[in-house]
Short mmCIF file of C-alpha atoms in Angstrom, two decimals:
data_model
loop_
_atom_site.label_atom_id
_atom_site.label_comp_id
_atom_site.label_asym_id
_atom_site.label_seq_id
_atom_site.Cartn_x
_atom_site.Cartn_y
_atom_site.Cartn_z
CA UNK A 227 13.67 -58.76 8.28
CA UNK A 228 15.50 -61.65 9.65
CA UNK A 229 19.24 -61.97 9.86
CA UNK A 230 18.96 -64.21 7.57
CA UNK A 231 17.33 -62.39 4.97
CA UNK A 232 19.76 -59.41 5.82
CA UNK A 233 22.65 -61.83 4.61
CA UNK A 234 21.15 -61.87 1.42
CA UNK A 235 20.39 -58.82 0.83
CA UNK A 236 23.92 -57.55 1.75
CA UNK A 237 25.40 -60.32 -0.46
CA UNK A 238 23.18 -59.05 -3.71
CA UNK A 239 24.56 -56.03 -2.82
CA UNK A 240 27.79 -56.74 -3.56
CA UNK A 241 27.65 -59.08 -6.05
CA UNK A 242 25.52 -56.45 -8.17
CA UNK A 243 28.41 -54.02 -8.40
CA UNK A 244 30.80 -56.89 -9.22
CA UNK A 245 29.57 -56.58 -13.05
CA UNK A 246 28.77 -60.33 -13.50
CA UNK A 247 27.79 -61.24 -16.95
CA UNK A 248 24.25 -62.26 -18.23
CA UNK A 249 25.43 -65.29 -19.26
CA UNK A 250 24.83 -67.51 -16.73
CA UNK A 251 27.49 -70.12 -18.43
CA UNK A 252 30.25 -67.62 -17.51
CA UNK A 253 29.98 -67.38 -13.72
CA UNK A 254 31.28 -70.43 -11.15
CA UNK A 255 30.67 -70.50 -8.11
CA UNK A 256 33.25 -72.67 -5.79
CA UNK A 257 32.06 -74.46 -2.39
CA UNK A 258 34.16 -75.78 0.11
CA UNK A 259 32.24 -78.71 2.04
CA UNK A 260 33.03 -79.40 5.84
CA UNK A 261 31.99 -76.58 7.73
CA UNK A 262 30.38 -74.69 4.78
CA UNK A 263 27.83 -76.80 3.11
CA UNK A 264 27.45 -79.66 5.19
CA UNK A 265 26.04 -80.59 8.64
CA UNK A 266 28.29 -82.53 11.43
CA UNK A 267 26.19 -85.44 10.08
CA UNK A 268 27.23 -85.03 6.72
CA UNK A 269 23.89 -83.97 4.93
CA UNK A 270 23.52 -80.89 2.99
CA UNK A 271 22.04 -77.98 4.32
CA UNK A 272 18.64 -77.37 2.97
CA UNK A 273 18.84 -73.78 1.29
CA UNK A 274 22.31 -75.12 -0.27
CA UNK A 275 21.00 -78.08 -1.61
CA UNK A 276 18.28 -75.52 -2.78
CA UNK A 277 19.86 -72.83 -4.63
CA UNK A 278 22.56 -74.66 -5.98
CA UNK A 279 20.71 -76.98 -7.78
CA UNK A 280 18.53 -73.67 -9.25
CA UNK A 281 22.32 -72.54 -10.21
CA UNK A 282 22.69 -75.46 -11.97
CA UNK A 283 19.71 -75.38 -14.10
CA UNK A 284 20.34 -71.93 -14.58
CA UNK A 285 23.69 -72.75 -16.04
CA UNK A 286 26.17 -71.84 -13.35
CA UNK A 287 28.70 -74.00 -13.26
CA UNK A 288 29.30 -75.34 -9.66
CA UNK A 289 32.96 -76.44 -8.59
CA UNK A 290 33.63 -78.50 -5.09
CA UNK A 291 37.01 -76.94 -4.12
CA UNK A 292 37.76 -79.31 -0.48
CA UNK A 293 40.65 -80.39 1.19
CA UNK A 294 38.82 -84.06 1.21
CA UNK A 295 39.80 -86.74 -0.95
CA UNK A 296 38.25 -87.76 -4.47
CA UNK A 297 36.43 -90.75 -2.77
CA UNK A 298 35.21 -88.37 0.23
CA UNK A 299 33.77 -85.70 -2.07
CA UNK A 300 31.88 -87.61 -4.84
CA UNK A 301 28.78 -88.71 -2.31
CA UNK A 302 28.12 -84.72 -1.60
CA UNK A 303 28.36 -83.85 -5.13
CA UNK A 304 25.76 -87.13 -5.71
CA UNK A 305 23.62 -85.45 -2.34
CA UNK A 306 23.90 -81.83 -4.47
CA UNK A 307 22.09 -84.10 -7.27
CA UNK A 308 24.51 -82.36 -9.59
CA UNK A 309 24.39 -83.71 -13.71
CA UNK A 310 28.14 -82.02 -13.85
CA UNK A 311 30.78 -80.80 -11.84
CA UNK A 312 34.15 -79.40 -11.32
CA UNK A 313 36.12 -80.99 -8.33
CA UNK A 314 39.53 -79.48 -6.93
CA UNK A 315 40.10 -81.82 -4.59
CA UNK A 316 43.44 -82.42 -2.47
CA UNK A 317 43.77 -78.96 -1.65
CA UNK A 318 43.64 -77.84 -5.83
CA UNK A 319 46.45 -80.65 -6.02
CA UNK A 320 43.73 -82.78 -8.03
CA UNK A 321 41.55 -81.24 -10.36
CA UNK A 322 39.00 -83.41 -12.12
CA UNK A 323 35.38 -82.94 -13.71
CA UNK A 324 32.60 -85.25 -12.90
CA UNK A 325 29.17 -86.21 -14.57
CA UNK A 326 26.44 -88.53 -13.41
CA UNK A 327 26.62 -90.26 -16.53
CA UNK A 328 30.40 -91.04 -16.64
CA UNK A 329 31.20 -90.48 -13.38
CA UNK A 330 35.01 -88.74 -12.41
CA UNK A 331 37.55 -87.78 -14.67
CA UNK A 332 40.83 -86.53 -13.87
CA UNK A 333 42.40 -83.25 -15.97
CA UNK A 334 44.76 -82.28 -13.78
CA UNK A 335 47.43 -83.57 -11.39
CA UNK A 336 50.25 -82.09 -9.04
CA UNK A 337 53.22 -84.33 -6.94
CA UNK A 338 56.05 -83.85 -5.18
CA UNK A 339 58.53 -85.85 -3.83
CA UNK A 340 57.34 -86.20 0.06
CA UNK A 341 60.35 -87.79 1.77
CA UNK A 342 61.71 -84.26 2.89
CA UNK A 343 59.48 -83.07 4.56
CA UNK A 344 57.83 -86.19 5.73
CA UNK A 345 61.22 -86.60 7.82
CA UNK A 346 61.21 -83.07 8.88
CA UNK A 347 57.73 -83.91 10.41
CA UNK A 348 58.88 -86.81 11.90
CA UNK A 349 61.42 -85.41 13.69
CA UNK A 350 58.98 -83.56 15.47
CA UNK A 351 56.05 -85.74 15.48
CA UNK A 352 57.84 -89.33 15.94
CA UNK A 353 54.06 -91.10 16.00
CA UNK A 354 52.26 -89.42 14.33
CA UNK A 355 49.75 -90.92 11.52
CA UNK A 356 51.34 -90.46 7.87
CA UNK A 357 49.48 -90.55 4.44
CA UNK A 358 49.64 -90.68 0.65
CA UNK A 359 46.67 -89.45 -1.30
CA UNK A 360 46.56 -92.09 -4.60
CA UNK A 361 44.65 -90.30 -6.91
CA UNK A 362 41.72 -90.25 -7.37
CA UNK A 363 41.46 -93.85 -5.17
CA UNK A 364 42.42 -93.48 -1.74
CA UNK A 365 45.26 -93.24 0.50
CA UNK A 366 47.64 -95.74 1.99
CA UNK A 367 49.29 -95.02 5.38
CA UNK A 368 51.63 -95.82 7.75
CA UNK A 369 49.39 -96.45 10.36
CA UNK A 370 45.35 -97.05 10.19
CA UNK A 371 44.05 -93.52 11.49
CA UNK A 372 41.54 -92.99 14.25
CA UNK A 373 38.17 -94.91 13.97
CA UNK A 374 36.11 -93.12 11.48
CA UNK A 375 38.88 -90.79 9.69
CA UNK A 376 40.64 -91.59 6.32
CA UNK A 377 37.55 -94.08 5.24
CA UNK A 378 39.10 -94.01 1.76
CA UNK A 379 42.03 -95.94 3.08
CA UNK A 380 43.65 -98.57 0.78
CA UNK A 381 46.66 -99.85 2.27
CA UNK A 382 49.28 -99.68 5.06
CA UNK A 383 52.91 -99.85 4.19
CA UNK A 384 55.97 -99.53 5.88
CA UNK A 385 57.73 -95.45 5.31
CA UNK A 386 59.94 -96.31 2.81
CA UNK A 387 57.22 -98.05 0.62
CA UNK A 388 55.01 -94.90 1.04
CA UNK A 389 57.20 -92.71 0.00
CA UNK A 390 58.71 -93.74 -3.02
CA UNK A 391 56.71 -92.11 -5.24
CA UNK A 392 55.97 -88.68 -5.61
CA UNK A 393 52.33 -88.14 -4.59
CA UNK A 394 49.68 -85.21 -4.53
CA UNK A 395 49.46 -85.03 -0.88
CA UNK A 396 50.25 -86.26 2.39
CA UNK A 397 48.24 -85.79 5.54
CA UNK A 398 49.93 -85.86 8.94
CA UNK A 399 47.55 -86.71 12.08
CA UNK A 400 48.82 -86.76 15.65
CA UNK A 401 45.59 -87.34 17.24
CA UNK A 402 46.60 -87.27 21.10
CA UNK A 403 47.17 -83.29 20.28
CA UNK A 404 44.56 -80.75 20.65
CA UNK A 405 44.24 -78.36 18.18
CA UNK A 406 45.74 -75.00 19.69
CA UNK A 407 48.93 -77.53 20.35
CA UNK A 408 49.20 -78.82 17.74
CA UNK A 409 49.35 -75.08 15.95
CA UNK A 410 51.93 -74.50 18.18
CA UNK A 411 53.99 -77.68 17.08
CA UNK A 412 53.66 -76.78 13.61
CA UNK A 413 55.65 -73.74 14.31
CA UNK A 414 58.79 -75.80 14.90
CA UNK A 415 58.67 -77.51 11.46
CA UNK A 416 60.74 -76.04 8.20
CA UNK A 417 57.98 -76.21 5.18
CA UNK A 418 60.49 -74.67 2.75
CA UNK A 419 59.40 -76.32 -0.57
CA UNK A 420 56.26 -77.45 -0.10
CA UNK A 421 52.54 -75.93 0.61
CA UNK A 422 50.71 -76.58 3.73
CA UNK A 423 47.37 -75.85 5.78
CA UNK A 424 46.17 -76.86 9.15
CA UNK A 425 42.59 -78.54 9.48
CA UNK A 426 39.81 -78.09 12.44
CA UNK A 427 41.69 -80.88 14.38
CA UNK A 428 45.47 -81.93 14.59
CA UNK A 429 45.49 -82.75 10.87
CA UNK A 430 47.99 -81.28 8.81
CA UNK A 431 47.94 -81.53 4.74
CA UNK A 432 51.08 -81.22 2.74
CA UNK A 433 50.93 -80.34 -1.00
CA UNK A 434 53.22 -79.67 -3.72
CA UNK A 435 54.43 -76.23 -3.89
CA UNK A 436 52.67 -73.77 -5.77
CA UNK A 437 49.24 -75.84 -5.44
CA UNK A 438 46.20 -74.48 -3.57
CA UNK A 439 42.56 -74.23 -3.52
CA UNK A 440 43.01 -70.54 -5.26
CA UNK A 441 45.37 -72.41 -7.74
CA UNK A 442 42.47 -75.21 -8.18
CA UNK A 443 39.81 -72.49 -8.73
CA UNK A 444 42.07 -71.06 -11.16
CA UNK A 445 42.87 -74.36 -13.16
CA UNK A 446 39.21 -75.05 -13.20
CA UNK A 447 38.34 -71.43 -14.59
CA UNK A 448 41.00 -72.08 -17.34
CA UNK A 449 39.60 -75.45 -18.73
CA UNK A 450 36.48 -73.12 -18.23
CA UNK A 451 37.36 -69.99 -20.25
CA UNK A 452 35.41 -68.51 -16.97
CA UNK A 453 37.19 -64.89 -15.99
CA UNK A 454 38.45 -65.60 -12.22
CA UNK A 455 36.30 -62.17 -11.75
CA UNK A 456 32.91 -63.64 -12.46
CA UNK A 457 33.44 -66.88 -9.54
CA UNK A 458 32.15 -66.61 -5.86
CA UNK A 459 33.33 -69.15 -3.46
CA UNK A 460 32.63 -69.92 0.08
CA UNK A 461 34.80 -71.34 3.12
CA UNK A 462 36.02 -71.80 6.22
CA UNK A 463 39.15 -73.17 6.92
CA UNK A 464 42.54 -72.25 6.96
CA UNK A 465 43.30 -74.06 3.74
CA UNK A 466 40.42 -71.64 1.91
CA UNK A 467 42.54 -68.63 2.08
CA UNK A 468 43.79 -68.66 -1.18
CA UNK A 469 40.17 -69.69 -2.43
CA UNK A 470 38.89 -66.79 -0.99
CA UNK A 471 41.35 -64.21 -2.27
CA UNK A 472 41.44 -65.62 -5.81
CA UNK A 473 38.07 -65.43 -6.56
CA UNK A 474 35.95 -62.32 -7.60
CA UNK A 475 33.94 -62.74 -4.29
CA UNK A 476 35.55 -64.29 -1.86
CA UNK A 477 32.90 -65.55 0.99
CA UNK A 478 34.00 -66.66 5.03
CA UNK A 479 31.56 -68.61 7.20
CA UNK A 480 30.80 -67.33 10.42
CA UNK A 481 32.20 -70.27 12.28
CA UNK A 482 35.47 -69.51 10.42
CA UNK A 483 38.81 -68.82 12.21
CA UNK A 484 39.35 -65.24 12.43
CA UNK A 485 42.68 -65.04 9.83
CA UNK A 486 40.20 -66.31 7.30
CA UNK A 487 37.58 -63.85 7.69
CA UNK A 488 40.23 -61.18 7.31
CA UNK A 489 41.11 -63.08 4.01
CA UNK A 490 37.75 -62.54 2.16
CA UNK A 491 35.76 -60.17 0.51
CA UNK A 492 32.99 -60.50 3.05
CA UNK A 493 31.60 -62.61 6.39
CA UNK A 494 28.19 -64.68 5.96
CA UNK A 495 26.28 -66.30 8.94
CA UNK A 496 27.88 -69.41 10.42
CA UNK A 497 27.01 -73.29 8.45
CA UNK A 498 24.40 -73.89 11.06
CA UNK A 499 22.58 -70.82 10.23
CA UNK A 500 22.72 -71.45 6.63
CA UNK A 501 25.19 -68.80 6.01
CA UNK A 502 26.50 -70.54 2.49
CA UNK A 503 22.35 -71.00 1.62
CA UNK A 504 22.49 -67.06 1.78
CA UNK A 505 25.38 -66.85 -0.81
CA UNK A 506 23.46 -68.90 -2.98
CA UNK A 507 20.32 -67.50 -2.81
CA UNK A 508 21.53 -63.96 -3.41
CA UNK A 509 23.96 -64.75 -6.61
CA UNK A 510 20.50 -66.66 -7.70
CA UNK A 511 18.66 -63.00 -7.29
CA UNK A 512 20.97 -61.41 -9.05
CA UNK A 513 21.13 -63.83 -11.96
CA UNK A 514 17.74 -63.80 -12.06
CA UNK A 515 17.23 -67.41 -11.33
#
């Protein structure tokens, strides 16, 4: 038996003894997208694009819980060839259900006032990139980003313009930091008030307090009526630990930092090894799907 195969075997394991119902309507299962579900070339692994399409027709109900705007996520969840779909996008600050036919609707929406902290950052960070998520559009920023990043920009403004509003999220890039520095300049910064999670390069994103993925997984379950105990999701980033330990199974990739492993339920094979196809494919087995 390959290590693959292994994966799902071990993962039918455990989600037998988690006493999911028969109904296939009561069971979610919640995918994060960079670094889970997608390749560095932004297609969709083959086994994911697979089984979660069979979930779909089976009835489970598949929710896109990312860190990536509205406007970033909608062409995956069009690549999943999904009819329907929850979306927690924003870091669960934006919650919003989509359907081929109508396209994206918004339920629900958390803001904050982001001049605080945005001048707590910037005392700190003096040049770095700053920007507003406007739901579910785009953002608009202080500065255009690095070629290729924040594609869903809108506008740039001057600060004070930019902040005047309370929004659902700010990012913070500082791209002539690498990574392990720029975790070590986040250390210096008072977040007292608000929520926030590092990315996979020196990208920070700021949300209002009490908001998470775990929160979005939770707000989706509610306009559910889906028991937070009967919902698997998958991830790797720093910003999935709440995902993870909110749901009834939490999955961590393989490529995933090592805090985040520690966060979930269990440890699948990295993205490149199809390690969230194995999820899939063994909540599919023990559906019966």
């Amino acid at each position: 038996m390959g290590e693959y195969a292994e994966q799902v075997t071990r993962h039918a394991i455990a989600m037998g003894l988690m006493g999911l119902p028969d109904n296939p309507r009561e069971v979610l299962v919640s995918l994060d997208i960079d670094g889970t579900i997608v390749t560095p070339e932004q297609q969709i692994y083959p086994k994911v694009k697979e089984y979660a399409d069979r979930l779909r027709l089976g009835g489970v109900h598949i929710c896109i819980t990312t860190g990536r705007s509205v406007p970033a996520t909608l062409p995956v969840v069009e690549e999943l060839e999904l009819e329907s779909a929850w979306i927690a996008s924003a870091n669960g600050s934006l919650v919003g259900h989509y359907t081929r036919t109508d396209g994206y609707t918004l339920t629900n929406q958390y803001t904050f006032d982001p001049r605080s902290i945005v001048s707590r950052v910037l005392q700190i960070l003096p040049d770095a990139c700053i920007g507003v998520e406007d739901s579910p559009l785009g953002f608009r920023v202080s500065k255009r980003f690095p070629p290729g990043e924040l594609r869903e920009t809108l506008e740039v403004q001057d600060l004070d313009t930019l902040l005047a509003t309370p929004v659902s999220r700010v990012v913070i890039r500082e791209p002539r930091l690498h990574n392990e520095e720029f975790h070590q300049t986040m250390k210096r910064i008072d977040f007292t008030g608000v929520e926030h999670a590092i990315g996979w390069r020196s990208w920070l994103d700021i949300n209002p307090p009490g908001t998470s993925k775990g929160r979005g997984l939770t707000t989706v379950c509610e306009n559910l009526g889906v028991d937070l105990g009967h919902t698997i999701a998958i991830g790797d980033g720093g910003n999935d630990i709440p995902l993870l330990q909110t749901a009834g199974y939490g999955v961590a990739m393989g490529n995933a930092r090592s805090e985040v492993k520690s966060a979930a339920a269990a440890t699948t094979l990295p993205d490149t090894k199809e390690g969230a196809g194995a999820v899939l494919e063994a909540l599919a087995q023990v559906m019966g799907l």
